[in-house]
mmCIF file of C-alpha atoms in Angstrom:
data_model
loop_
_atom_site.group_PDB
_atom_site.id
_atom_site.type_symbol
_atom_site.label_atom_id
_atom_site.label_comp_id
_atom_site.label_asym_id
_atom_site.label_seq_id
_atom_site.Cartn_x
_atom_site.Cartn_y
_atom_site.Cartn_z
ATOM 1 C CA GLY O 16 -73.436 -4.551 -30.155
ATOM 2 C CA MET O 17 -76.504 -6.742 -30.912
ATOM 3 C CA THR O 18 -78.645 -8.718 -28.514
ATOM 4 C CA ASP O 19 -78.647 -12.544 -28.587
ATOM 5 C CA GLN O 20 -81.940 -12.505 -30.450
ATOM 6 C CA GLU O 21 -80.689 -10.107 -33.053
ATOM 7 C CA ILE O 22 -77.580 -12.272 -33.614
ATOM 8 C CA ILE O 23 -79.704 -15.470 -34.002
ATOM 9 C CA THR O 24 -82.198 -13.779 -36.225
ATOM 10 C CA GLY O 25 -79.433 -12.481 -38.522
ATOM 11 C CA VAL O 26 -77.619 -15.809 -38.781
ATOM 12 C CA LEU O 27 -80.858 -17.677 -39.504
ATOM 13 C CA LYS O 28 -82.205 -15.103 -42.066
ATOM 14 C CA LYS O 29 -78.812 -15.278 -43.877
ATOM 15 C CA ASN O 30 -79.198 -19.031 -44.058
ATOM 16 C CA GLY O 31 -82.624 -18.925 -45.637
ATOM 17 C CA VAL O 32 -84.886 -19.440 -42.611
ATOM 18 C CA PRO O 33 -88.042 -17.388 -43.061
ATOM 19 C CA LEU O 34 -88.627 -14.624 -40.478
ATOM 20 C CA GLU O 35 -92.098 -15.971 -39.553
ATOM 21 C CA GLU O 36 -90.512 -19.254 -38.621
ATOM 22 C CA ILE O 37 -87.682 -17.510 -36.661
ATOM 23 C CA ASN O 38 -90.250 -15.399 -34.698
ATOM 24 C CA ALA O 39 -92.403 -18.459 -34.015
ATOM 25 C CA LYS O 40 -89.561 -20.454 -32.522
ATOM 26 C CA MET O 41 -87.464 -17.743 -30.923
ATOM 27 C CA SER O 42 -88.778 -18.295 -27.320
ATOM 28 C CA GLN O 43 -87.938 -22.001 -27.654
ATOM 29 C CA CYS O 44 -84.485 -21.150 -29.111
ATOM 30 C CA MET O 45 -83.815 -18.894 -26.244
ATOM 31 C CA LYS O 46 -84.775 -21.503 -23.557
ATOM 32 C CA VAL O 47 -82.408 -24.095 -25.280
ATOM 33 C CA MET O 48 -79.682 -21.456 -25.410
ATOM 34 C CA VAL O 49 -79.938 -20.554 -21.687
ATOM 35 C CA ARG O 50 -79.993 -24.213 -20.685
ATOM 36 C CA SER O 51 -76.850 -24.996 -22.790
ATOM 37 C CA PHE O 52 -75.030 -21.901 -21.444
ATOM 38 C CA LYS O 53 -75.793 -22.952 -17.982
ATOM 39 C CA LYS O 54 -74.424 -26.380 -18.490
ATOM 40 C CA MET O 55 -71.328 -24.972 -20.071
ATOM 41 C CA VAL O 56 -70.746 -22.534 -17.278
ATOM 42 C CA SER O 57 -71.214 -25.183 -14.588
ATOM 43 C CA ARG O 58 -68.352 -27.288 -16.265
ATOM 44 C CA SER O 59 -66.183 -24.187 -16.621
ATOM 45 C CA HIS O 60 -63.186 -23.352 -14.518
ATOM 46 C CA ALA O 61 -63.447 -19.572 -15.146
ATOM 47 C CA ARG O 62 -61.753 -17.311 -12.622
ATOM 48 C CA ALA O 63 -61.816 -13.557 -12.094
ATOM 49 C CA LEU O 64 -58.824 -11.698 -13.432
ATOM 50 C CA PRO O 65 -56.114 -10.813 -10.911
ATOM 51 C CA GLY O 66 -57.025 -7.762 -8.838
ATOM 52 C CA VAL O 67 -60.766 -7.859 -9.729
ATOM 53 C CA ARG O 68 -61.963 -9.132 -6.335
ATOM 54 C CA LYS O 69 -59.749 -6.614 -4.557
ATOM 55 C CA LEU O 70 -61.092 -3.736 -6.734
ATOM 56 C CA LEU O 71 -64.709 -4.721 -6.227
ATOM 57 C CA LYS O 72 -64.236 -4.860 -2.475
ATOM 58 C CA LYS O 73 -62.625 -1.360 -2.454
ATOM 59 C CA LEU O 74 -65.435 -0.028 -4.534
ATOM 60 C CA LYS O 75 -67.975 -1.602 -2.200
ATOM 61 C CA GLN O 76 -66.314 -0.071 0.869
ATOM 62 C CA LYS O 77 -66.558 3.367 -0.858
ATOM 63 C CA ASN O 78 -70.218 2.741 -1.674
ATOM 64 C CA VAL O 79 -69.520 2.998 -5.407
ATOM 65 C CA MET O 80 -72.430 1.543 -7.457
ATOM 66 C CA VAL O 81 -71.203 -0.884 -10.104
ATOM 67 C CA GLY O 82 -73.611 -2.138 -12.882
ATOM 68 C CA LEU O 83 -73.706 -3.842 -16.177
ATOM 69 C CA VAL O 84 -75.985 -2.920 -19.013
ATOM 70 C CA THR O 85 -76.761 -5.650 -21.579
ATOM 71 C CA GLY O 86 -79.383 -6.442 -24.056
ATOM 72 C CA ASN O 87 -79.151 -10.200 -23.478
ATOM 73 C CA LEU O 88 -81.451 -12.510 -21.695
ATOM 74 C CA ASP O 89 -82.208 -11.934 -17.948
ATOM 75 C CA SER O 90 -81.981 -15.690 -17.389
ATOM 76 C CA GLY O 91 -78.569 -15.996 -18.820
ATOM 77 C CA ARG O 92 -77.030 -12.844 -17.432
ATOM 78 C CA GLU O 93 -76.610 -13.967 -13.837
ATOM 79 C CA ASP O 94 -74.387 -16.890 -14.795
ATOM 80 C CA ARG O 95 -72.666 -15.027 -17.465
ATOM 81 C CA TYR O 96 -71.513 -12.028 -15.357
#
């Protein structure tokens, strides 16, 4: 997959935004995206799928390390996953 920045860059380039402008404003764009995502998540009623909590508890009891590798922003990762 692609990172958030790669997706945004691709969409903007495809719509005629010069790469120099994209690069100059990417940091600001990422801040707005994270803020918007956090607002959306705070209003969400998302729940873990059936059995997930039980599985994670069993894995923890057996000292199994669980991780997630992603190319997305650190500041958005905690809320997302």
